[in-house]
CSV table of N, CA and C in Angstrom, one decimal:
chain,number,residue,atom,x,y,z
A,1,UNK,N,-55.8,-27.4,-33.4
A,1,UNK,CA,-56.1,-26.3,-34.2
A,1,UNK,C,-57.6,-26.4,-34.6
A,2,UNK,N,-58.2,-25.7,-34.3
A,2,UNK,CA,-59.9,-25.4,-34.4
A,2,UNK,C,-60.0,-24.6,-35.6
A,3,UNK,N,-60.7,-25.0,-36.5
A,3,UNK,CA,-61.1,-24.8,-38.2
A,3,UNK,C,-62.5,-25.0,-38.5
A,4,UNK,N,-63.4,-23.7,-38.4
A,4,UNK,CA,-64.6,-23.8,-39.0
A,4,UNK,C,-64.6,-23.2,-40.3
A,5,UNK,N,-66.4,-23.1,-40.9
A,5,UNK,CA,-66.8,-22.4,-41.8
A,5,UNK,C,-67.1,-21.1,-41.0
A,6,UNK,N,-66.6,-19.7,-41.8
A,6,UNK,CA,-67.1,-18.3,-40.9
A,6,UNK,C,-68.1,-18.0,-42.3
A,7,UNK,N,-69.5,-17.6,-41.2
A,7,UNK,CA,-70.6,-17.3,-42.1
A,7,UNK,C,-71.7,-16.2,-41.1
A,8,UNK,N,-70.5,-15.7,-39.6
A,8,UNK,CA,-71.6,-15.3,-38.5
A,8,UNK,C,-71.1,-14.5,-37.4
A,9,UNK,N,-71.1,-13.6,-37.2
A,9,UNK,CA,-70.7,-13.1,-35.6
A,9,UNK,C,-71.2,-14.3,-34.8
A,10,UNK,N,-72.1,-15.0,-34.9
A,10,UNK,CA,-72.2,-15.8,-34.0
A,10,UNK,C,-70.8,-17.0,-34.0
A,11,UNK,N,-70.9,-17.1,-35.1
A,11,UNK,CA,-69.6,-18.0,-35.0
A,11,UNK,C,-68.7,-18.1,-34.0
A,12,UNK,N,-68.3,-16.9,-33.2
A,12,UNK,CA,-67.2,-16.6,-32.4
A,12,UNK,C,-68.0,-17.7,-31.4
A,13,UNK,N,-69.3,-16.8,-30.9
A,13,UNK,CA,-69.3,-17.8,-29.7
A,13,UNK,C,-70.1,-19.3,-29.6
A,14,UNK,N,-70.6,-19.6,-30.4
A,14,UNK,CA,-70.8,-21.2,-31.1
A,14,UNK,C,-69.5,-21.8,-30.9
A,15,UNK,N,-68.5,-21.4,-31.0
A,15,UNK,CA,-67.1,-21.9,-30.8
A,15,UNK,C,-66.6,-21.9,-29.4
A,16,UNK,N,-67.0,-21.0,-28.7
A,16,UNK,CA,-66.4,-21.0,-27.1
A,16,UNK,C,-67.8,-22.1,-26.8
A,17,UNK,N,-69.0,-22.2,-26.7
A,17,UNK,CA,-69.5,-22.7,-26.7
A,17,UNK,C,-68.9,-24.5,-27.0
A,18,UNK,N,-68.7,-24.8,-27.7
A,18,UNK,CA,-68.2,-26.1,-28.6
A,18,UNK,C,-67.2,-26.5,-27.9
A,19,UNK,N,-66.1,-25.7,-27.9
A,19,UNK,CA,-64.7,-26.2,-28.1
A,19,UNK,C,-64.4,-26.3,-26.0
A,20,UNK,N,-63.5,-27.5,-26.0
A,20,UNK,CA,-63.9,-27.8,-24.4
A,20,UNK,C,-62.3,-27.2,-24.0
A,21,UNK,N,-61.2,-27.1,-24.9
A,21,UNK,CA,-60.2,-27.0,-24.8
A,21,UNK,C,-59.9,-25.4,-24.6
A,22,UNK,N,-59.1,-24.6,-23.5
A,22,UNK,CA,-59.1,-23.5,-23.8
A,22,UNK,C,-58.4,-23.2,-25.2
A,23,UNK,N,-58.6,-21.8,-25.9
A,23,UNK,CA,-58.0,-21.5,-27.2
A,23,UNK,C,-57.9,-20.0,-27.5
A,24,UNK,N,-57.2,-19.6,-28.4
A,24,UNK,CA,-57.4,-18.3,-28.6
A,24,UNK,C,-57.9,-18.1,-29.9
A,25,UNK,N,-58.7,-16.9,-30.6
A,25,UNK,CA,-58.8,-16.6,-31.8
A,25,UNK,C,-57.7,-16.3,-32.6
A,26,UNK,N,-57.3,-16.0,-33.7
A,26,UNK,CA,-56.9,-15.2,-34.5
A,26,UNK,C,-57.8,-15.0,-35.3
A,27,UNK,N,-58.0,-13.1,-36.0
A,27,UNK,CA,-58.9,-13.0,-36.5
A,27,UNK,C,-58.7,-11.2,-36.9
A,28,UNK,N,-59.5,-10.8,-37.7
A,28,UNK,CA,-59.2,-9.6,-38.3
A,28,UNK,C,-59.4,-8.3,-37.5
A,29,UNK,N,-58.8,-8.1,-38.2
A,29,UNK,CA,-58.2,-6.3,-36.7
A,29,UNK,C,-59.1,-5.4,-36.9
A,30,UNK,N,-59.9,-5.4,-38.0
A,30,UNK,CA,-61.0,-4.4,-38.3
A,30,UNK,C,-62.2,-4.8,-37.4
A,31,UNK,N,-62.1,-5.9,-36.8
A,31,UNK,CA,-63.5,-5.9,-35.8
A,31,UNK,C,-63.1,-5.4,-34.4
A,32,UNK,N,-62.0,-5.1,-33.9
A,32,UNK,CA,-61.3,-4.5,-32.9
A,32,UNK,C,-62.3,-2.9,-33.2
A,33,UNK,N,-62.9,-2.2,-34.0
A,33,UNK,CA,-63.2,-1.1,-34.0
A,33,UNK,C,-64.3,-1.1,-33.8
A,34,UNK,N,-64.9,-2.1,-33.4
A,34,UNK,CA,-66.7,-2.8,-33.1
A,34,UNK,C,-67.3,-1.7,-31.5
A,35,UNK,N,-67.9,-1.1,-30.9
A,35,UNK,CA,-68.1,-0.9,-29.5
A,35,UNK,C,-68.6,-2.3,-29.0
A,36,UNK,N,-67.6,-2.2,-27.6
A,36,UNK,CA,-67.7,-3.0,-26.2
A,36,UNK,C,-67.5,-4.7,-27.3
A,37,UNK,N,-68.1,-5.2,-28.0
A,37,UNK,CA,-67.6,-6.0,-28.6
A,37,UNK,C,-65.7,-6.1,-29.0
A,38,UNK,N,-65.1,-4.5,-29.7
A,38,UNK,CA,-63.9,-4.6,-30.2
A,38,UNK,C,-63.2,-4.7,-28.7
A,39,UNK,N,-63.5,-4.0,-28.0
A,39,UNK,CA,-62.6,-4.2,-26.4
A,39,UNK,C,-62.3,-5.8,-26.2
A,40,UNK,N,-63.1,-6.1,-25.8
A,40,UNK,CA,-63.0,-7.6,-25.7
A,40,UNK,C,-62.3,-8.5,-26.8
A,41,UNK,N,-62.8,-8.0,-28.0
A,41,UNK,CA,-62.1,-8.6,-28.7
A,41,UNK,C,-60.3,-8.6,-28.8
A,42,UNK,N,-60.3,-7.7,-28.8
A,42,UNK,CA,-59.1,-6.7,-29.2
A,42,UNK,C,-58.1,-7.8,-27.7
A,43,UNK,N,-58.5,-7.4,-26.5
A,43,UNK,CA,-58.1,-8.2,-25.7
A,43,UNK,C,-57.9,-9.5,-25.4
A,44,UNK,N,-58.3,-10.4,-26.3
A,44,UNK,CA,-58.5,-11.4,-25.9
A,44,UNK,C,-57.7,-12.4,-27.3
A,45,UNK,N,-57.9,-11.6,-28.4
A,45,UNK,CA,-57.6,-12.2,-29.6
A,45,UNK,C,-56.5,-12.0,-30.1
A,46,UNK,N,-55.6,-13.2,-31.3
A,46,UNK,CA,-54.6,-12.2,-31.9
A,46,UNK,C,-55.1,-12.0,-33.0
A,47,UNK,N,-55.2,-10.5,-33.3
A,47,UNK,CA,-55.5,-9.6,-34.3
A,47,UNK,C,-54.5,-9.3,-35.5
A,48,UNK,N,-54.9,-9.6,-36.9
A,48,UNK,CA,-54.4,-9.6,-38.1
A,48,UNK,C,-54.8,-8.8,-38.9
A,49,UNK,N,-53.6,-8.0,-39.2
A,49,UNK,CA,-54.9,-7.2,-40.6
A,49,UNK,C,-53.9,-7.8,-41.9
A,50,UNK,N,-55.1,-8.4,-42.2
A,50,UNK,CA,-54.7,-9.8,-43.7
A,50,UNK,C,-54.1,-8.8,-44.7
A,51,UNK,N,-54.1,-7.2,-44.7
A,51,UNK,CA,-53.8,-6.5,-46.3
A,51,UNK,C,-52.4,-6.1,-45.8
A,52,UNK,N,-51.5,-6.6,-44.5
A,52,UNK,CA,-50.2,-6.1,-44.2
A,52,UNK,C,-49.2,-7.3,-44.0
A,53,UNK,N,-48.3,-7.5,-44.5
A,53,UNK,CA,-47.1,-8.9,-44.5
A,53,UNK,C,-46.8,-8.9,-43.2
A,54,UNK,N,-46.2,-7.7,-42.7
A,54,UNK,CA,-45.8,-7.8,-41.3
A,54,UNK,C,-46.5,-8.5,-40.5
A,55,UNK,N,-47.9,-7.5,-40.6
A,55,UNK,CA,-49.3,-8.1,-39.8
A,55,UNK,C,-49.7,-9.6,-39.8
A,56,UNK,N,-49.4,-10.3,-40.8
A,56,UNK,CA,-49.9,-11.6,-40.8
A,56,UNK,C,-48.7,-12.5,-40.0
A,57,UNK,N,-47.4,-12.2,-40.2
A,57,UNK,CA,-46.3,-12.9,-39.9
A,57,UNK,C,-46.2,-12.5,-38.3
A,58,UNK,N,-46.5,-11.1,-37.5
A,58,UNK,CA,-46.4,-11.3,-36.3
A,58,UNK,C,-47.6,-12.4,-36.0
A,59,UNK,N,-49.0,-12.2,-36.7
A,59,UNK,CA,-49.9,-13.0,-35.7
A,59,UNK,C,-49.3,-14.4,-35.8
A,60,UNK,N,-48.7,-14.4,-37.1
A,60,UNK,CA,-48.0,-16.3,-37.1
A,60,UNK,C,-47.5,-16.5,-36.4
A,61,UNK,N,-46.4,-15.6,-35.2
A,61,UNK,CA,-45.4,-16.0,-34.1
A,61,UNK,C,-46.2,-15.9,-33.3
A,62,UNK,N,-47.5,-14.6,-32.8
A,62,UNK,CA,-48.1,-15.0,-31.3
A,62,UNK,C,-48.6,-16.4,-31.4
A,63,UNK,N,-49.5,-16.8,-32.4
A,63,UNK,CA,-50.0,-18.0,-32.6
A,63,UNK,C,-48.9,-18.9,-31.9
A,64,UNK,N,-48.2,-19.0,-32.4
A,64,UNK,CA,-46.7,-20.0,-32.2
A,64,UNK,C,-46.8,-20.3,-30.6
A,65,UNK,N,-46.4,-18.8,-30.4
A,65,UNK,CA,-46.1,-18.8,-28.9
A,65,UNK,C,-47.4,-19.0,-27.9
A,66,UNK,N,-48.5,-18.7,-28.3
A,66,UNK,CA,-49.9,-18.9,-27.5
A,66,UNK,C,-50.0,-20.5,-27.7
A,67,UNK,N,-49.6,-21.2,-28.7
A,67,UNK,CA,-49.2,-22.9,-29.0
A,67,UNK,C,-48.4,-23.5,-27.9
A,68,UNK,N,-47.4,-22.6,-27.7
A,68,UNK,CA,-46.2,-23.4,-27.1
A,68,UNK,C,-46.5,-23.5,-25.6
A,69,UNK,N,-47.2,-22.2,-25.4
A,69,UNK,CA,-48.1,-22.3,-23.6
A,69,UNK,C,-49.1,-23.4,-23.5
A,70,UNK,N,-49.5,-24.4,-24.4
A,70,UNK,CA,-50.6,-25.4,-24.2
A,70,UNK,C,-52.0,-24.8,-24.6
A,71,UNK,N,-51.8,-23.6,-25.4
A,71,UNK,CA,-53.5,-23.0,-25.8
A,71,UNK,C,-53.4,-23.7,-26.8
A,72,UNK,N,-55.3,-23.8,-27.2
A,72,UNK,CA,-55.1,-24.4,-28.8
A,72,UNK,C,-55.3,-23.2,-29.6
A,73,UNK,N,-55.6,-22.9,-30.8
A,73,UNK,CA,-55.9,-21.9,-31.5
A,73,UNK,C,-57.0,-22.0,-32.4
A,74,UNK,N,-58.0,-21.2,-32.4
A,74,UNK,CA,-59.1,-21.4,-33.7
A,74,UNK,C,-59.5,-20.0,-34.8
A,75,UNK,N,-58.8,-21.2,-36.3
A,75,UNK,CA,-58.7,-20.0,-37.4
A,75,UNK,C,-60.0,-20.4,-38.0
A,76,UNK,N,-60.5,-19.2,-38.3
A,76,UNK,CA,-61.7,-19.4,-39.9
A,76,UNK,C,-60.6,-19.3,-40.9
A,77,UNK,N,-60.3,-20.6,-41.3
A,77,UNK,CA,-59.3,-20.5,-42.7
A,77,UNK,C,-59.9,-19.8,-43.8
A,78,UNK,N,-61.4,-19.5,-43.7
A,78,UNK,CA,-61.9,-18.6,-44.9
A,78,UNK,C,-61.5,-17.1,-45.4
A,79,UNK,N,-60.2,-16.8,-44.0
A,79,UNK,CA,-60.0,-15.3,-43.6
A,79,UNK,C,-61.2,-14.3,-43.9
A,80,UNK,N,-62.0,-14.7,-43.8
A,80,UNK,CA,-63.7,-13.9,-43.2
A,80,UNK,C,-64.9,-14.3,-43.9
A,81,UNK,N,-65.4,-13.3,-43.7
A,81,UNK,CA,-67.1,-14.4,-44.3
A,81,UNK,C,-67.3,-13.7,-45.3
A,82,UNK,N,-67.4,-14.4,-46.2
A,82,UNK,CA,-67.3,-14.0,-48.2
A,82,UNK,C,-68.9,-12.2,-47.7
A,83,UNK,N,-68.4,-11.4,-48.9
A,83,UNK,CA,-69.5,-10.6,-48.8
A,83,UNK,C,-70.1,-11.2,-50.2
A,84,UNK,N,-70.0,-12.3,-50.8
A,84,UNK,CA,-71.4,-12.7,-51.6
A,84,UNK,C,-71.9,-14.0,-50.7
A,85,UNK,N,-73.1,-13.5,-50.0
A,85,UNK,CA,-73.9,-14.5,-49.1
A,85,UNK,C,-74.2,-15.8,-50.2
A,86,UNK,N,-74.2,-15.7,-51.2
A,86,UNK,CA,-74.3,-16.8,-51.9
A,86,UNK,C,-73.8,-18.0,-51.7
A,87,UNK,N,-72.1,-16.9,-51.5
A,87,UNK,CA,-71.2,-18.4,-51.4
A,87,UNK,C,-71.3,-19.4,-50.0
A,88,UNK,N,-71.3,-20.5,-50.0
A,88,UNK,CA,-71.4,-21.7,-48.8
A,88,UNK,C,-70.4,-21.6,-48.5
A,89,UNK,N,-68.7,-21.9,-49.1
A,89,UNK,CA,-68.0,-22.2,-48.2
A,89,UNK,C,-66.8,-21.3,-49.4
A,90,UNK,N,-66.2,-20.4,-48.8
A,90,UNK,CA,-65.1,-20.0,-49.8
A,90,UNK,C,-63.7,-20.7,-49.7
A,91,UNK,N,-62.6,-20.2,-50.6
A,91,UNK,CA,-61.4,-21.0,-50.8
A,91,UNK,C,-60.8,-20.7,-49.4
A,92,UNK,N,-59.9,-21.8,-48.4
A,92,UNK,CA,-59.1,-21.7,-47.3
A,92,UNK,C,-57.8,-21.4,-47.7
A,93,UNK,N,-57.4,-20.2,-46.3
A,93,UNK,CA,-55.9,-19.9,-46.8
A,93,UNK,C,-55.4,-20.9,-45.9
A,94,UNK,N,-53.9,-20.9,-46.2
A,94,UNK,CA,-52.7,-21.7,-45.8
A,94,UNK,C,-52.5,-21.9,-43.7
A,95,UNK,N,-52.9,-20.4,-43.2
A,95,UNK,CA,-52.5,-20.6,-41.8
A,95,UNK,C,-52.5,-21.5,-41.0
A,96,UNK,N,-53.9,-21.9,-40.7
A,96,UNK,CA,-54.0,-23.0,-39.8
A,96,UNK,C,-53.6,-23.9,-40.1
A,97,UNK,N,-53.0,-24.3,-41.0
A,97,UNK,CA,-52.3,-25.7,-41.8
A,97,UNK,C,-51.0,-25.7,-41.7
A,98,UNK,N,-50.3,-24.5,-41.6
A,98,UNK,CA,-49.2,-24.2,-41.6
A,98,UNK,C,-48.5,-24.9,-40.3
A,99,UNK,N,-49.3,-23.7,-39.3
A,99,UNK,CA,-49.1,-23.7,-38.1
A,99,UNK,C,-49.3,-25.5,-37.2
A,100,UNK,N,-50.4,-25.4,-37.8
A,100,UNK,CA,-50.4,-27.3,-37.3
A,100,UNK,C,-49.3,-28.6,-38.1
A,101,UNK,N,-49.1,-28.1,-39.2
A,101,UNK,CA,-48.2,-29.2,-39.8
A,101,UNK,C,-47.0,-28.6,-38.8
A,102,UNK,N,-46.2,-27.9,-38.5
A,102,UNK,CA,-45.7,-26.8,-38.1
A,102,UNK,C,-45.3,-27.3,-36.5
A,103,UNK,N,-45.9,-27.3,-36.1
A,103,UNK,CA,-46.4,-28.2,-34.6
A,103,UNK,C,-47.0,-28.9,-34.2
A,104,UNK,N,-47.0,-29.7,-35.0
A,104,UNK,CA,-47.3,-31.2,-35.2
A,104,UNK,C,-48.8,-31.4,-34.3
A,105,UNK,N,-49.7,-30.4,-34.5
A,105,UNK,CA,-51.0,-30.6,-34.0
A,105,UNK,C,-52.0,-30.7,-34.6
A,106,UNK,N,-53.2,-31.4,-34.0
A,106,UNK,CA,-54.1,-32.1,-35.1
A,106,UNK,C,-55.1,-30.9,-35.6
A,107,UNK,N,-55.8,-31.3,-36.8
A,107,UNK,CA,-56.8,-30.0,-37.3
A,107,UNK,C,-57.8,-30.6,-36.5
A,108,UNK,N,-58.8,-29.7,-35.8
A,108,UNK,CA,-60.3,-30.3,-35.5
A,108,UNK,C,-61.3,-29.7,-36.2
A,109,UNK,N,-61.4,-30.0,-37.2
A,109,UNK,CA,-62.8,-29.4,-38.1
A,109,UNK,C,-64.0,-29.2,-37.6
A,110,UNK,N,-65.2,-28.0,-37.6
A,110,UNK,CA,-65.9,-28.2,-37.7
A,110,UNK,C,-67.1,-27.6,-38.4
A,111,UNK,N,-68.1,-27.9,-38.3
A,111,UNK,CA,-69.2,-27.6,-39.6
A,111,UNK,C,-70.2,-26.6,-38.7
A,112,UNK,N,-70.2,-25.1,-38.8
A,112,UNK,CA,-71.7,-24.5,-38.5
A,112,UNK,C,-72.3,-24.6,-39.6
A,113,UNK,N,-73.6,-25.1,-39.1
A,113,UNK,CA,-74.5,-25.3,-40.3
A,113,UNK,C,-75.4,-23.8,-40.2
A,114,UNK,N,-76.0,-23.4,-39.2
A,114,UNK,CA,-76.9,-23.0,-39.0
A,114,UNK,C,-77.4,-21.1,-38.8
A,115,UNK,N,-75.8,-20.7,-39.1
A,115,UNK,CA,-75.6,-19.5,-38.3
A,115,UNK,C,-76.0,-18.8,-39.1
A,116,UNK,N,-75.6,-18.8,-40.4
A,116,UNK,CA,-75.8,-17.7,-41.5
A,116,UNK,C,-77.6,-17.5,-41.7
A,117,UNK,N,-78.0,-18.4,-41.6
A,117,UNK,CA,-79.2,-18.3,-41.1
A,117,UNK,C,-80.2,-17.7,-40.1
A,118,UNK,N,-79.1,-18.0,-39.1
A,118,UNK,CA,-80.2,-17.4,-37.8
A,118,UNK,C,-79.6,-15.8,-37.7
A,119,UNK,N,-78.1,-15.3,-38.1
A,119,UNK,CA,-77.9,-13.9,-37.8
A,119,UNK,C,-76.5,-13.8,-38.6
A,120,UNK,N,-76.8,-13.5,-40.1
A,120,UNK,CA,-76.3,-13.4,-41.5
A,120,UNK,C,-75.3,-12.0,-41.2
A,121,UNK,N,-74.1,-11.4,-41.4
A,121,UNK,CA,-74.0,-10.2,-41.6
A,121,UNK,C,-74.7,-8.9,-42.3
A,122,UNK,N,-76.0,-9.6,-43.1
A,122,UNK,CA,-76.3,-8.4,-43.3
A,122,UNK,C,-78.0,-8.2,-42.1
A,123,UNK,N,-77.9,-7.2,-41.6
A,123,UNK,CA,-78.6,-6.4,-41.0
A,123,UNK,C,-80.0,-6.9,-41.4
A,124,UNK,N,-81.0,-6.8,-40.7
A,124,UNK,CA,-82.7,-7.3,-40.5
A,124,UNK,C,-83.0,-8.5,-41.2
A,125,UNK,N,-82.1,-9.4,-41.5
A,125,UNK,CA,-82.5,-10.8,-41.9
A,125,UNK,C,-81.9,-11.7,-40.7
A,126,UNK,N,-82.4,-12.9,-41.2
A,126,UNK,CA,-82.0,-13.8,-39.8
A,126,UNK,C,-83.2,-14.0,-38.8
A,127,UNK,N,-83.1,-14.7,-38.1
A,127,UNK,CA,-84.1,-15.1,-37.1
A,127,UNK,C,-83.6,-16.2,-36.2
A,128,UNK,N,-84.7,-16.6,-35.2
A,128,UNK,CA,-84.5,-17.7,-34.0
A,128,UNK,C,-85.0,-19.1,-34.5
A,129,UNK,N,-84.3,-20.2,-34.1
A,129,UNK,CA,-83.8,-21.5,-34.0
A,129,UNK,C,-82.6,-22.1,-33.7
A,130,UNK,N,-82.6,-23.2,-33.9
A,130,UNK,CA,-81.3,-24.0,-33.7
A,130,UNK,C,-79.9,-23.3,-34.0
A,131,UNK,N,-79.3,-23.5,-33.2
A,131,UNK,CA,-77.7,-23.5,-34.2
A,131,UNK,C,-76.9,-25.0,-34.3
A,132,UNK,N,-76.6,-25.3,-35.2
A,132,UNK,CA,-76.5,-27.1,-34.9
A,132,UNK,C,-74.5,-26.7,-35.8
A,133,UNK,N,-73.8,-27.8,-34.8
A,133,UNK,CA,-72.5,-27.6,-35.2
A,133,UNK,C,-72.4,-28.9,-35.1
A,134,UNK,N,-71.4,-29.5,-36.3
A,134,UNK,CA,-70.8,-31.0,-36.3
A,134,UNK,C,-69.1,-30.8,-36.0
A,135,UNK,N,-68.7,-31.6,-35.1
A,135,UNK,CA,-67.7,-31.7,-34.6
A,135,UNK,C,-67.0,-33.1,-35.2
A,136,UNK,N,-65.9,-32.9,-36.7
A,136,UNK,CA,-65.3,-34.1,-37.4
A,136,UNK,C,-64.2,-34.5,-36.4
A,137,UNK,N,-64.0,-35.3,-37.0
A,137,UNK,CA,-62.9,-36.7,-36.5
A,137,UNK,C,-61.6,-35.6,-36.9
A,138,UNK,N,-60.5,-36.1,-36.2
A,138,UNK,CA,-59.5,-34.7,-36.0
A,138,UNK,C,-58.6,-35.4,-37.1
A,139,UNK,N,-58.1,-34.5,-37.9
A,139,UNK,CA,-56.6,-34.6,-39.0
A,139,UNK,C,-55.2,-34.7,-38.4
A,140,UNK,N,-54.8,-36.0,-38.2
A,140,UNK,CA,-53.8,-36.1,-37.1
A,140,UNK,C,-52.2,-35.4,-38.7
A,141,UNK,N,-51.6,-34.6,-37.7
A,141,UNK,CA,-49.9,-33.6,-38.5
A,141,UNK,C,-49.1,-34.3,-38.1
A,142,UNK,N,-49.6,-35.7,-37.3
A,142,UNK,CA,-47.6,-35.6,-36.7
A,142,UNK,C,-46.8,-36.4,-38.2
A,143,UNK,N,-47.5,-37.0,-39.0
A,143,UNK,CA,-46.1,-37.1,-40.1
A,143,UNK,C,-46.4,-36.6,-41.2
A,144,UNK,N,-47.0,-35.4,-41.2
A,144,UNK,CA,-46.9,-34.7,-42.2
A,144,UNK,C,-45.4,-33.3,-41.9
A,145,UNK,N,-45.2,-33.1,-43.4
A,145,UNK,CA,-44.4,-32.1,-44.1
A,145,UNK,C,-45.1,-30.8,-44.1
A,146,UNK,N,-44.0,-29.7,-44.8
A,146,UNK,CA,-45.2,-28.5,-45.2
A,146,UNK,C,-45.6,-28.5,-46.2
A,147,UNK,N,-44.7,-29.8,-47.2
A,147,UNK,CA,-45.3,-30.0,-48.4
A,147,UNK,C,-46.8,-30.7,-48.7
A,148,UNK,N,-47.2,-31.0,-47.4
A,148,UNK,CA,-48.7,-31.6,-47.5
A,148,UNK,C,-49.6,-30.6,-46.7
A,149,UNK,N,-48.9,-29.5,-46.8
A,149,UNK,CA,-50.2,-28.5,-46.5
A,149,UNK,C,-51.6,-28.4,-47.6
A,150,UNK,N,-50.9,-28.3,-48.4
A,150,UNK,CA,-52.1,-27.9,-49.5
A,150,UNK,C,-52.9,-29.3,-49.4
A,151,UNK,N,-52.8,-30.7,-49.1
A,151,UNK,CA,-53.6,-31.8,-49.5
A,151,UNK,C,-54.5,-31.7,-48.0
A,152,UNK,N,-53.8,-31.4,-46.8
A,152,UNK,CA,-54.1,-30.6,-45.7
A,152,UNK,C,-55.5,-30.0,-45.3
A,153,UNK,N,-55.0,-28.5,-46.3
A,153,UNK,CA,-55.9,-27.8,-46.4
A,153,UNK,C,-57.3,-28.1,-47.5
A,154,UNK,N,-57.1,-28.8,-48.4
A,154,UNK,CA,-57.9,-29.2,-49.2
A,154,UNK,C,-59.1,-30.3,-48.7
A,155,UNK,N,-58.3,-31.3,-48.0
A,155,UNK,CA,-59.3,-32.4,-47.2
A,155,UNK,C,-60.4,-32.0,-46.2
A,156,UNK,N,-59.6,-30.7,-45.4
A,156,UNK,CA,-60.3,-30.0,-44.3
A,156,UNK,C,-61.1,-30.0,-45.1
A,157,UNK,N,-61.4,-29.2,-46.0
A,157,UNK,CA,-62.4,-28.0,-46.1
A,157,UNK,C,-63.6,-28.9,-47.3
A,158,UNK,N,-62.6,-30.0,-47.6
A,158,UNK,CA,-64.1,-30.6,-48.1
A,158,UNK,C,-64.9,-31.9,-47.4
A,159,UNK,N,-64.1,-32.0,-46.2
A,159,UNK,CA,-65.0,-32.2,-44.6
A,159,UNK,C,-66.3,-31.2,-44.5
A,160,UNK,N,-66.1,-30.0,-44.3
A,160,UNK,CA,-66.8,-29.1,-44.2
A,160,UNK,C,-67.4,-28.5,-45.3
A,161,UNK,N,-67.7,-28.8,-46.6
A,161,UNK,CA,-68.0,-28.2,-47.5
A,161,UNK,C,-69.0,-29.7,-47.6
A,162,UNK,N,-68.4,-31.5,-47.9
A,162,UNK,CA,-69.3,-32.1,-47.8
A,162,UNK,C,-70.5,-31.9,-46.6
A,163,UNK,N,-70.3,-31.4,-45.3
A,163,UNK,CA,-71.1,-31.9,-44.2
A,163,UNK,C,-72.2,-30.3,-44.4
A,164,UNK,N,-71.9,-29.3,-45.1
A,164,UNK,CA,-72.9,-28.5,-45.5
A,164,UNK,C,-73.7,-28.7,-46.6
A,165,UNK,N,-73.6,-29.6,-47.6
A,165,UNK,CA,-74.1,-30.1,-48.9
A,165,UNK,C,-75.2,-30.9,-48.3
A,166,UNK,N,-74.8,-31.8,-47.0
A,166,UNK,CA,-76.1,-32.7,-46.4
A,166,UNK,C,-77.4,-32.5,-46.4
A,167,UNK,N,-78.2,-32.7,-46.7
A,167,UNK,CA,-79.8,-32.4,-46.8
A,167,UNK,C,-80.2,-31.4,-45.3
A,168,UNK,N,-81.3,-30.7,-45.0
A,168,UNK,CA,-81.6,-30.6,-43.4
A,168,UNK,C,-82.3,-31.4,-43.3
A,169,UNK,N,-82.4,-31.5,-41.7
A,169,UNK,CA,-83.4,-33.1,-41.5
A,169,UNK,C,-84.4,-32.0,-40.4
């Protein structure tokens, strides 16, 4: 299970980029209405719209079943990228934690440092340089419960919350 910080449309592909394992997204259904971007998206990803019960619990079974064919899956536990640019890393929901305690698969965290920077959601900011991603040591599920989701979900994300506090060098 693939777990970054989401701060970037680049993020999607800094991640196919990274990740050596095939995988699929899950990810919100409102970018599905994007041109030539949503096609592909739409096609390729499982799509959630986070404000519907149903909607979230089907993507939890494709997930399941995209798991059980040997794909991995990669969530932004942030369920999207905060609209106060301020915030660094917002609160993680439960899914990818679920799903991996769940299936006894490891978390692989990782840290974009660099995206929000080079191409921010909001329009004419941003610019060219690096994108620099840290790939952490993986959170092994096989003897966890679902009662250790929440310590789970907490450890991840302050993996990734310490490895953005780091100085730039």
């Amino acid at each position: 299970m693939f777990v970054a910080n989401h701060t970037s449309m680049t993020d999607i592909m800094l991640m196919f980029y990274t990740a050596k394992n095939p995988f699929v997204f899950v990810g919100k259904k409102e970018l599905a209405k994007i041109p030539l971007f949503g096609y592909i998206y739409k096609h390729t990803c499982i799509l959630v719209d986070r404000g519907n019960t149903k909607s979230r619990v089907e993507a939890f079974r494709r997930a399941e079943k995209r798991l059980n064919e040997g794909l991995s899956v990669c969530i932004f536990p942030e369920g999207g990228v905060p609209d106060d640019l301020s915030i660094l890393l917002d609160e993680f929901k439960d899914g990818a934690f679920r799903l991996s305690i769940e299936h006894k698969i490891p978390i692989a965290p990782m840290t974009f440092h660099d995206n929000k920077k080079r191409f921010p959601y909001s329009f004419f900011k941003g610019g060219p340089g690096k994108m620099r991603v840290r790939v952490h040591n993986l959170f092994e599920t096989e003897n966890l419960e679902m009662t250790d989701r929440k310590e789970l979900k907490n450890a991840t994300r302050e993996v990734i919350l310490n490895e953005l506090l780091k100085p730039t060098v």
